[in-house]
Coordinates of N, CA and C in Angstrom, one line a residue:
M21 N 97.4 69.4 167.2 CA 97.3 70.4 166.1 C 98.0 71.7 166.5
R22 N 99.0 72.2 165.7 CA 99.7 73.4 166.1 C 98.8 74.6 166.0
V23 N 99.2 75.6 166.7 CA 98.4 76.9 166.7 C 99.2 77.9 166.0
K24 N 98.5 78.6 165.1 CA 99.1 79.7 164.3 C 98.3 80.9 164.3
N25 N 98.9 82.0 163.8 CA 98.2 83.2 163.5 C 97.9 83.3 162.0
L26 N 96.7 83.4 161.6 CA 96.4 83.4 160.2 C 96.3 84.9 159.7
F27 N 97.3 85.2 158.8 CA 97.3 86.6 158.2 C 96.6 86.5 156.9
M28 N 95.4 87.1 156.7 CA 94.7 87.2 155.5 C 94.9 88.6 154.9
L29 N 95.2 88.7 153.6 CA 95.5 90.0 153.0 C 94.7 90.3 151.8
D30 N 94.2 91.5 151.7 CA 93.6 92.0 150.5 C 94.6 92.2 149.4
V31 N 94.2 92.6 148.2 CA 95.2 92.8 147.2 C 95.3 94.3 146.8
D32 N 94.2 94.8 146.2 CA 94.2 96.2 145.7 C 94.3 97.2 146.9
G33 N 95.3 98.0 146.9 CA 95.5 99.0 147.9 C 96.1 98.5 149.2
T34 N 96.2 97.2 149.3 CA 96.9 96.6 150.5 C 98.2 96.0 150.2
L35 N 98.3 95.1 149.2 CA 99.6 94.6 148.7 C 100.1 95.3 147.5
V36 N 99.1 95.7 146.6 CA 99.5 96.3 145.3 C 98.9 97.7 145.2
D37 N 99.7 98.6 144.7 CA 99.2 100.0 144.5 C 98.4 100.0 143.1
S38 N 97.2 99.4 143.2 CA 96.4 99.2 141.9 C 95.0 99.7 142.0
C39 N 94.6 100.4 143.0 CA 93.2 100.9 143.2 C 92.7 101.7 142.0
Q40 N 93.5 102.7 141.6 CA 93.1 103.6 140.5 C 93.0 102.8 139.2
M41 N 94.0 102.0 138.9 CA 94.0 101.3 137.6 C 92.8 100.3 137.6
D42 N 92.6 99.6 138.7 CA 91.6 98.6 138.8 C 90.2 99.2 138.7
H43 N 90.0 100.4 139.4 CA 88.7 101.0 139.3 C 88.4 101.5 137.9
E44 N 89.4 102.1 137.2 CA 89.2 102.6 135.9 C 88.9 101.5 134.9
C45 N 89.7 100.4 135.0 CA 89.4 99.3 134.0 C 88.1 98.7 134.3
F46 N 87.7 98.5 135.5 CA 86.5 97.8 135.9 C 85.3 98.7 135.4
S47 N 85.4 100.0 135.7 CA 84.3 100.9 135.4 C 84.1 101.0 133.9
E48 N 85.2 101.1 133.2 CA 85.2 101.1 131.7 C 84.6 99.9 131.1
A49 N 84.9 98.7 131.7 CA 84.4 97.4 131.2 C 82.9 97.4 131.4
V50 N 82.4 97.8 132.6 CA 81.0 97.7 132.8 C 80.3 98.7 131.9
Y51 N 80.8 99.9 131.6 CA 80.2 100.8 130.7 C 80.2 100.3 129.3
D52 N 81.3 99.8 128.9 CA 81.4 99.3 127.5 C 80.4 98.2 127.2
V53 N 80.2 97.3 128.2 CA 79.3 96.1 128.0 C 77.8 96.5 128.2
T54 N 77.5 97.3 129.2 CA 76.1 97.6 129.6 C 75.7 99.0 129.4
G55 N 76.6 99.9 129.3 CA 76.2 101.4 129.2 C 75.9 102.0 130.6
F56 N 76.1 101.2 131.6 CA 75.9 101.7 133.0 C 77.2 102.3 133.5
T57 N 77.0 103.4 134.3 CA 78.1 104.0 135.0 C 78.2 103.5 136.4
V58 N 79.4 103.1 136.7 CA 79.7 102.6 138.1 C 80.0 103.8 139.0
P59 N 79.3 104.1 140.1 CA 79.6 105.2 140.9 C 81.0 105.2 141.5
D60 N 81.7 106.3 141.7 CA 83.0 106.3 142.2 C 83.1 105.8 143.6
D61 N 82.0 106.0 144.4 CA 82.0 105.6 145.8 C 81.4 104.2 145.8
W62 N 82.3 103.2 145.9 CA 81.9 101.8 146.0 C 81.3 101.4 147.3
G63 N 81.5 102.3 148.3 CA 81.0 101.9 149.6 C 79.4 101.8 149.7
G64 N 78.8 102.3 148.6 CA 77.3 102.3 148.6 C 76.8 100.9 148.2
Y65 N 77.6 100.0 147.7 CA 77.2 98.7 147.3 C 77.1 97.7 148.5
T66 N 76.2 96.8 148.5 CA 76.0 95.8 149.5 C 77.3 94.9 149.6
N67 N 77.7 94.4 148.5 CA 78.9 93.6 148.4 C 80.0 94.3 147.6
V68 N 81.0 94.8 148.2 CA 82.1 95.5 147.4 C 83.1 94.5 147.0
T69 N 82.7 93.7 146.0 CA 83.5 92.8 145.2 C 83.2 93.0 143.8
D70 N 84.1 92.5 142.9 CA 83.8 92.6 141.4 C 82.4 92.0 141.1
A71 N 82.2 90.8 141.6 CA 81.0 90.0 141.3 C 79.8 90.7 142.0
G72 N 80.0 91.2 143.2 CA 78.9 91.8 143.9 C 78.4 93.1 143.3
I73 N 79.3 93.9 142.8 CA 78.9 95.1 142.1 C 78.1 94.9 140.9
I74 N 78.6 93.9 140.1 CA 77.9 93.6 138.8 C 76.5 93.0 139.2
E75 N 76.5 92.1 140.1 CA 75.2 91.5 140.6 C 74.2 92.6 140.9
E76 N 74.6 93.6 141.7 CA 73.7 94.7 142.1 C 73.3 95.5 140.9
L77 N 74.2 95.8 140.0 CA 73.8 96.6 138.8 C 72.8 95.8 138.0
I78 N 73.0 94.6 137.8 CA 72.1 93.8 137.0 C 70.7 93.7 137.6
D79 N 70.7 93.5 138.9 CA 69.4 93.4 139.6 C 68.7 94.8 139.6
S80 N 69.4 95.9 139.7 CA 68.8 97.2 139.8 C 68.2 97.6 138.4
H81 N 68.7 97.0 137.3 CA 68.2 97.3 136.0 C 67.4 96.1 135.4
D82 N 67.0 95.2 136.3 CA 66.1 94.1 135.9 C 66.7 93.3 134.7
L83 N 67.9 92.9 134.7 CA 68.5 92.2 133.6 C 68.9 90.8 134.0
Q84 N 68.2 90.2 134.9 CA 68.5 88.9 135.4 C 68.6 87.8 134.3
R85 N 67.8 88.0 133.2 CA 67.8 87.0 132.1 C 69.1 87.0 131.4
E86 N 69.8 88.1 131.4 CA 71.1 88.2 130.7 C 72.3 88.1 131.7
K87 N 72.0 87.7 132.9 CA 73.1 87.8 133.9 C 74.3 87.0 133.6
I88 N 74.2 85.8 133.2 CA 75.4 84.9 132.9 C 76.2 85.5 131.7
M89 N 75.5 86.0 130.7 CA 76.2 86.6 129.6 C 76.9 87.9 130.0
L90 N 76.3 88.7 130.8 CA 76.8 90.0 131.2 C 78.0 89.8 132.1
F91 N 77.9 88.8 133.0 CA 79.1 88.5 133.9 C 80.3 88.1 133.1
R92 N 80.1 87.2 132.1 CA 81.1 86.7 131.3 C 81.8 87.8 130.5
E93 N 81.0 88.6 129.9 CA 81.5 89.6 129.0 C 82.2 90.7 129.8
I94 N 81.7 91.2 130.9 CA 82.3 92.2 131.7 C 83.7 91.7 132.2
K95 N 83.7 90.5 132.6 CA 85.0 89.9 133.1 C 86.0 89.8 132.0
R96 N 85.6 89.4 130.8 CA 86.5 89.3 129.6 C 87.0 90.7 129.3
V97 N 86.2 91.7 129.2 CA 86.6 93.1 128.8 C 87.5 93.7 129.9
F98 N 87.1 93.5 131.1 CA 87.9 94.0 132.2 C 89.3 93.3 132.2
T99 N 89.4 92.0 132.0 CA 90.7 91.4 132.0 C 91.6 91.9 130.8
H100 N 90.9 92.1 129.7 CA 91.7 92.7 128.5 C 92.2 94.1 128.8
K101 N 91.3 94.9 129.4 CA 91.8 96.3 129.7 C 92.9 96.3 130.8
L102 N 92.7 95.4 131.8 CA 93.7 95.4 132.8 C 95.1 94.9 132.3
T103 N 95.0 93.9 131.4 CA 96.3 93.4 130.8 C 97.0 94.5 130.1
N104 N 96.3 95.3 129.3 CA 96.9 96.3 128.5 C 97.4 97.4 129.4
A105 N 96.6 97.8 130.5 CA 97.1 98.8 131.4 C 98.4 98.4 132.1
I106 N 98.4 97.2 132.6 CA 99.6 96.7 133.2 C 100.8 96.7 132.3
A107 N 100.6 96.3 131.0 CA 101.7 96.3 130.0 C 102.2 97.7 129.7
N108 N 101.3 98.6 129.8 CA 101.7 100.0 129.4 C 102.2 100.8 130.6
H109 N 101.8 100.5 131.8 CA 102.1 101.3 133.0 C 102.8 100.5 134.1
G110 N 102.7 99.2 134.1 CA 103.2 98.4 135.2 C 102.5 98.6 136.5
L111 N 102.9 97.9 137.5 CA 102.2 98.0 138.8 C 103.3 97.9 139.9
K112 N 103.1 98.6 141.0 CA 104.1 98.6 142.1 C 103.4 98.0 143.3
P113 N 104.2 97.2 144.1 CA 103.7 96.8 145.4 C 103.7 97.9 146.4
L114 N 103.0 97.8 147.4 CA 103.1 98.8 148.5 C 104.5 98.6 149.1
P115 N 105.1 99.7 149.6 CA 106.5 99.6 150.1 C 106.6 98.4 151.1
G116 N 107.6 97.6 150.9 CA 107.9 96.5 151.8 C 107.0 95.3 151.7
A117 N 106.0 95.3 150.9 CA 105.0 94.3 150.9 C 105.5 92.9 150.3
V118 N 106.3 93.0 149.3 CA 106.9 91.7 148.7 C 107.8 91.0 149.8
A119 N 108.6 91.8 150.4 CA 109.5 91.2 151.4 C 108.7 90.7 152.6
F120 N 107.6 91.4 153.0 CA 106.8 91.0 154.1 C 106.2 89.7 153.8
I121 N 105.6 89.5 152.6 CA 105.1 88.2 152.3 C 106.1 87.1 152.3
D122 N 107.3 87.3 151.8 CA 108.3 86.3 151.7 C 108.8 86.0 153.2
E123 N 108.9 87.0 154.0 CA 109.4 86.7 155.4 C 108.3 86.0 156.2
M124 N 107.1 86.4 156.0 CA 106.0 85.7 156.8 C 105.9 84.2 156.4
R125 N 106.3 83.9 155.2 CA 106.3 82.5 154.8 C 107.1 81.6 155.8
H126 N 108.1 82.3 156.4 CA 109.1 81.5 157.2 C 108.9 81.8 158.7
M127 N 107.8 82.5 159.0 CA 107.5 82.7 160.4 C 106.8 81.4 161.0
P128 N 107.3 80.7 162.0 CA 106.7 79.5 162.4 C 105.3 79.7 163.0
T129 N 105.0 80.9 163.5 CA 103.7 81.1 164.1 C 102.7 81.8 163.2
V130 N 103.0 81.9 161.9 CA 102.2 82.7 161.0 C 101.9 81.8 159.7
A131 N 100.6 81.8 159.3 CA 100.2 81.2 158.0 C 99.6 82.3 157.2
L132 N 99.7 82.2 155.9 CA 99.2 83.3 155.0 C 98.1 82.8 154.1
A133 N 97.2 83.8 153.8 CA 96.1 83.6 152.8 C 95.9 84.9 152.1
I134 N 95.5 84.9 150.9 CA 95.0 86.0 150.1 C 93.5 85.9 150.1
A135 N 92.8 87.0 150.4 CA 91.4 87.0 150.4 C 91.0 88.4 149.8
T136 N 90.6 88.3 148.5 CA 90.4 89.5 147.7 C 89.0 89.6 147.2
G137 N 88.5 90.8 147.0 CA 87.2 91.1 146.4 C 87.2 91.0 144.9
G138 N 88.4 90.9 144.3 CA 88.6 90.8 142.9 C 88.4 89.3 142.4
W139 N 88.4 89.1 141.1 CA 88.4 87.8 140.6 C 89.8 87.2 140.7
E140 N 89.9 85.9 140.9 CA 91.2 85.2 141.1 C 92.1 85.5 140.0
E141 N 91.7 85.4 138.7 CA 92.6 85.5 137.6 C 93.2 86.9 137.6
T142 N 92.4 87.9 137.7 CA 92.9 89.3 137.6 C 93.7 89.6 138.9
A143 N 93.4 89.1 140.0 CA 94.1 89.4 141.3 C 95.5 88.8 141.1
R144 N 95.6 87.5 140.7 CA 96.9 86.9 140.5 C 97.7 87.7 139.4
M145 N 97.1 88.2 138.4 CA 97.8 89.0 137.4 C 98.4 90.2 138.0
K146 N 97.7 90.9 138.8 CA 98.2 92.1 139.5 C 99.4 91.8 140.5
L147 N 99.2 90.7 141.2 CA 100.2 90.3 142.2 C 101.5 89.9 141.4
K148 N 101.4 89.2 140.4 CA 102.6 88.8 139.6 C 103.3 90.0 139.0
A149 N 102.5 90.9 138.4 CA 103.0 92.1 137.8 C 103.8 93.0 138.8
A150 N 103.3 92.9 140.1 CA 104.0 93.7 141.2 C 105.1 93.0 141.8
G151 N 105.4 91.8 141.4 CA 106.6 91.1 141.9 C 106.4 90.1 143.0
F152 N 105.1 89.8 143.3 CA 104.8 88.8 144.4 C 104.9 87.4 143.9
N153 N 105.4 86.5 144.8 CA 105.3 85.1 144.6 C 104.3 84.6 145.6
V154 N 103.1 84.2 145.1 CA 102.1 83.7 146.1 C 101.8 82.2 145.8
E155 N 102.7 81.5 145.2 CA 102.6 80.1 144.9 C 102.5 79.4 146.2
G156 N 101.5 78.5 146.4 CA 101.3 77.7 147.6 C 100.6 78.4 148.7
I157 N 100.3 79.7 148.5 CA 99.5 80.5 149.5 C 98.0 80.3 149.3
V158 N 97.3 80.0 150.3 CA 95.8 79.9 150.2 C 95.2 81.1 149.5
F159 N 94.3 80.9 148.6 CA 93.7 82.0 147.8 C 92.2 81.9 147.8
S160 N 91.5 83.0 148.1 CA 90.1 83.1 148.0 C 89.7 84.4 147.4
S161 N 88.7 84.4 146.5 CA 88.3 85.6 145.8 C 86.8 85.6 145.5
C162 N 86.4 86.7 144.8 CA 85.0 86.7 144.4 C 84.7 85.7 143.3
S163 N 85.7 85.0 142.8 CA 85.4 83.9 141.9 C 84.8 82.8 142.7
D164 N 84.9 82.8 144.0 CA 84.4 81.8 144.9 C 83.1 82.2 145.6
A165 N 83.0 83.4 146.0 CA 81.9 83.9 146.8 C 81.6 85.3 146.5
M166 N 80.3 85.8 146.7 CA 79.9 87.1 146.3 C 80.3 88.2 147.3
S167 N 80.2 87.9 148.6 CA 80.5 88.9 149.6 C 81.9 88.8 150.2
R168 N 82.4 89.9 150.7 CA 83.8 89.9 151.3 C 83.9 89.0 152.5
S169 N 82.8 89.0 153.3 CA 82.9 88.1 154.5 C 82.9 86.7 154.1
E170 N 82.2 86.3 153.1 CA 82.2 84.9 152.6 C 83.6 84.6 152.0
V171 N 84.2 85.5 151.3 CA 85.6 85.3 150.8 C 86.6 85.1 151.9
M172 N 86.5 85.9 153.0 CA 87.4 85.8 154.1 C 87.2 84.5 154.9
A173 N 85.9 84.1 155.1 CA 85.6 82.9 155.8 C 86.1 81.7 155.0
L174 N 86.0 81.7 153.7 CA 86.4 80.6 152.9 C 87.9 80.5 152.9
A175 N 88.6 81.7 152.9 CA 90.1 81.7 153.0 C 90.5 81.0 154.4
A176 N 89.8 81.3 155.4 CA 90.1 80.7 156.7 C 89.9 79.2 156.7
F177 N 88.8 78.8 156.1 CA 88.5 77.4 156.0 C 89.5 76.6 155.2
R178 N 89.9 77.2 154.1 CA 90.9 76.6 153.2 C 92.2 76.5 153.9
A179 N 92.6 77.6 154.6 CA 93.9 77.6 155.3 C 93.9 76.5 156.4
K180 N 92.8 76.3 157.1 CA 92.8 75.2 158.1 C 92.9 73.9 157.5
Q181 N 92.3 73.7 156.3 CA 92.3 72.4 155.6 C 93.7 72.2 155.0
D182 N 94.3 73.2 154.4 CA 95.5 73.0 153.6 C 96.7 72.9 154.6
Y183 N 96.7 73.8 155.6 CA 97.9 73.8 156.5 C 97.8 72.8 157.7
G184 N 96.6 72.4 157.9 CA 96.4 71.4 159.0 C 96.7 71.9 160.4
V185 N 96.4 73.2 160.6 CA 96.6 73.7 161.9 C 95.4 74.4 162.5
H186 N 95.4 74.7 163.8 CA 94.3 75.4 164.4 C 94.8 76.9 164.5
F187 N 93.9 77.8 164.1 CA 94.2 79.2 164.2 C 93.6 79.9 165.4
E188 N 94.4 80.3 166.3 CA 94.0 81.0 167.4 C 93.5 82.4 167.1
R189 N 94.1 83.0 166.1 CA 93.8 84.4 165.7 C 93.7 84.4 164.1
R190 N 92.7 85.2 163.7 CA 92.5 85.4 162.2 C 92.6 86.9 162.0
I191 N 93.6 87.4 161.3 CA 93.9 88.8 161.2 C 93.8 89.2 159.7
Y192 N 93.0 90.2 159.4 CA 92.9 90.6 158.0 C 93.5 92.0 157.8
F193 N 94.3 92.1 156.8 CA 95.0 93.3 156.4 C 94.2 93.9 155.2
G194 N 93.6 95.1 155.3 CA 92.8 95.6 154.3 C 92.9 97.2 154.3
D195 N 92.5 97.8 153.2 CA 92.5 99.2 153.1 C 91.2 99.9 153.0
G196 N 90.1 99.2 153.0 CA 88.8 99.8 152.8 C 87.9 99.6 154.0
V197 N 86.9 100.5 154.1 CA 85.9 100.4 155.2 C 85.1 99.1 155.1
W198 N 84.9 98.6 153.9 CA 84.2 97.4 153.7 C 85.0 96.2 154.2
D199 N 86.3 96.3 154.2 CA 87.2 95.3 154.8 C 87.0 95.2 156.3
K200 N 87.0 96.4 156.9 CA 86.8 96.5 158.3 C 85.4 95.9 158.7
Q201 N 84.4 96.3 158.0 CA 83.0 95.8 158.3 C 82.9 94.3 158.2
A202 N 83.6 93.7 157.2 CA 83.6 92.3 157.0 C 84.3 91.6 158.1
T203 N 85.4 92.1 158.6 CA 86.1 91.5 159.7 C 85.2 91.5 161.0
Q204 N 84.5 92.6 161.1 CA 83.7 92.8 162.3 C 82.5 91.7 162.3
S205 N 82.0 91.5 161.1 CA 80.9 90.5 161.0 C 81.4 89.1 161.3
L206 N 82.6 88.8 161.1 CA 83.2 87.5 161.3 C 83.9 87.4 162.7
N207 N 84.0 88.5 163.4 CA 84.8 88.6 164.6 C 86.3 88.3 164.4
Y208 N 86.8 88.7 163.2 CA 88.2 88.6 163.0 C 88.9 89.9 163.4
E209 N 90.2 89.9 163.6 CA 90.9 91.1 163.9 C 91.2 91.8 162.5
F210 N 91.4 93.1 162.6 CA 91.6 94.0 161.4 C 92.8 94.8 161.6
V211 N 93.6 94.9 160.5 CA 94.8 95.8 160.5 C 94.5 96.7 159.3
A212 N 94.3 98.0 159.5 CA 94.1 99.0 158.5 C 95.4 99.3 157.8
V213 N 95.5 99.2 156.5 CA 96.6 99.5 155.7 C 96.4 100.9 155.0
G214 N 97.3 101.8 155.2 CA 97.1 103.2 154.6 C 96.3 104.1 155.5
D215 N 95.6 105.1 154.9 CA 94.9 106.1 155.7 C 93.5 106.2 155.4
K216 N 92.9 105.3 154.7 CA 91.5 105.4 154.3 C 90.5 105.0 155.3
V217 N 90.9 104.3 156.3 CA 90.0 103.7 157.3 C 90.5 104.1 158.7
E218 N 89.6 104.6 159.5 CA 89.9 104.8 160.9 C 89.9 103.5 161.7
H219 N 91.0 103.2 162.4 CA 91.1 102.0 163.1 C 92.3 102.1 164.1
D220 N 92.1 101.4 165.2 CA 93.2 101.5 166.2 C 94.5 100.8 165.9
V221 N 94.4 99.8 165.0 CA 95.6 99.1 164.6 C 95.8 99.5 163.1
R222 N 96.9 100.2 162.8 CA 97.1 100.7 161.5 C 98.5 100.6 161.1
V223 N 98.8 100.3 159.8 CA 100.2 100.4 159.3 C 100.1 101.2 158.0
S224 N 101.2 102.0 157.8 CA 101.3 102.8 156.5 C 101.7 101.9 155.4
N225 N 102.6 101.0 155.7 CA 103.2 100.1 154.7 C 103.8 98.9 155.4
F226 N 104.6 98.1 154.7 CA 105.1 96.8 155.3 C 106.6 96.8 155.4
V227 N 107.2 98.0 155.5 CA 108.7 98.1 155.5 C 109.3 97.6 156.8
N228 N 108.5 97.5 157.9 CA 109.1 97.1 159.1 C 108.2 95.9 159.7
P229 N 108.5 94.7 159.3 CA 107.8 93.5 159.7 C 107.8 93.4 161.2
R230 N 108.9 93.7 161.8 CA 109.1 93.5 163.3 C 108.1 94.4 164.0
A231 N 107.9 95.7 163.5 CA 107.0 96.6 164.1 C 105.5 96.1 164.0
I232 N 105.2 95.6 162.8 CA 103.9 95.1 162.5 C 103.5 93.9 163.5
L233 N 104.5 93.0 163.6 CA 104.3 91.9 164.5 C 104.2 92.4 166.0
G234 N 104.9 93.4 166.3 CA 104.9 93.9 167.6 C 103.5 94.6 167.9
K235 N 103.0 95.3 166.9 CA 101.6 95.9 167.1 C 100.6 94.8 167.4
L236 N 100.8 93.6 166.8 CA 99.8 92.5 167.0 C 100.1 91.7 168.2
G237 N 101.2 92.0 168.9 CA 101.5 91.3 170.1 C 102.0 89.9 169.9
I238 N 102.6 89.7 168.7 CA 103.2 88.3 168.4 C 104.6 88.3 169.0
D239 N 104.8 87.5 170.0 CA 106.1 87.5 170.7 C 107.2 87.1 169.9
E240 N 107.0 86.2 168.9 CA 108.1 85.7 168.1 C 108.8 86.8 167.3
A241 N 108.2 88.0 167.2 CA 108.8 89.1 166.5 C 110.2 89.4 167.1
Q242 N 110.3 89.3 168.4 CA 111.6 89.6 169.1 C 112.6 88.6 168.7
R243 N 112.3 87.3 168.6 CA 113.2 86.3 168.4 C 113.6 86.3 166.9
Q244 N 112.6 86.5 166.0 CA 112.9 86.4 164.6 C 113.7 87.5 164.1
Y245 N 113.5 88.7 164.6 CA 114.1 89.9 164.0 C 115.1 90.6 164.9
A246 N 115.5 89.9 166.0 CA 116.5 90.5 166.9 C 117.8 90.6 166.2

């Protein structure tokens, strides 16, 4: 069984410059359906995923009997608002991110997975709008699991099954403190994207794949990009 490095990547704020749009559409959807205000600081939630935040709001307001209906309606309204926002304003990838994904597809020692705290349908919508081709890449989201650590672990499991390889290293690229916490709970490596999280391994963007691979000590960087 071949050995590879598994690169797992978040979507909002990591691959796509969508944090503000996503937050606004999600908060508006929750308010429209429930009348509840979602705090700006999502770090206060136990599970910082779309499903996790809704679950906590429902539990805190003792609305368990309406849970299924509320989940369905919030997701529907959120998807509608996000579709309109993308149509009106578009979405941009982080600098170099589209090319990075395309190049990593061809790296013999790298396998890719998307592991996002958003729902799969809306995450794929944002990726497509920003110009990404993620066809054939392992995908895990809060459509599959409530917590980020579960989403990441599922992405790693699916990657092992789908790619048929053994992963010596599992490396997660994310922009939030909750991403770092989830990687720590799983004993995965973490690459901080942007400047929101203090971490020893950090990248501002994806414009220099060779430098990113070098930071991670992946020797093939020299051969592939020489």
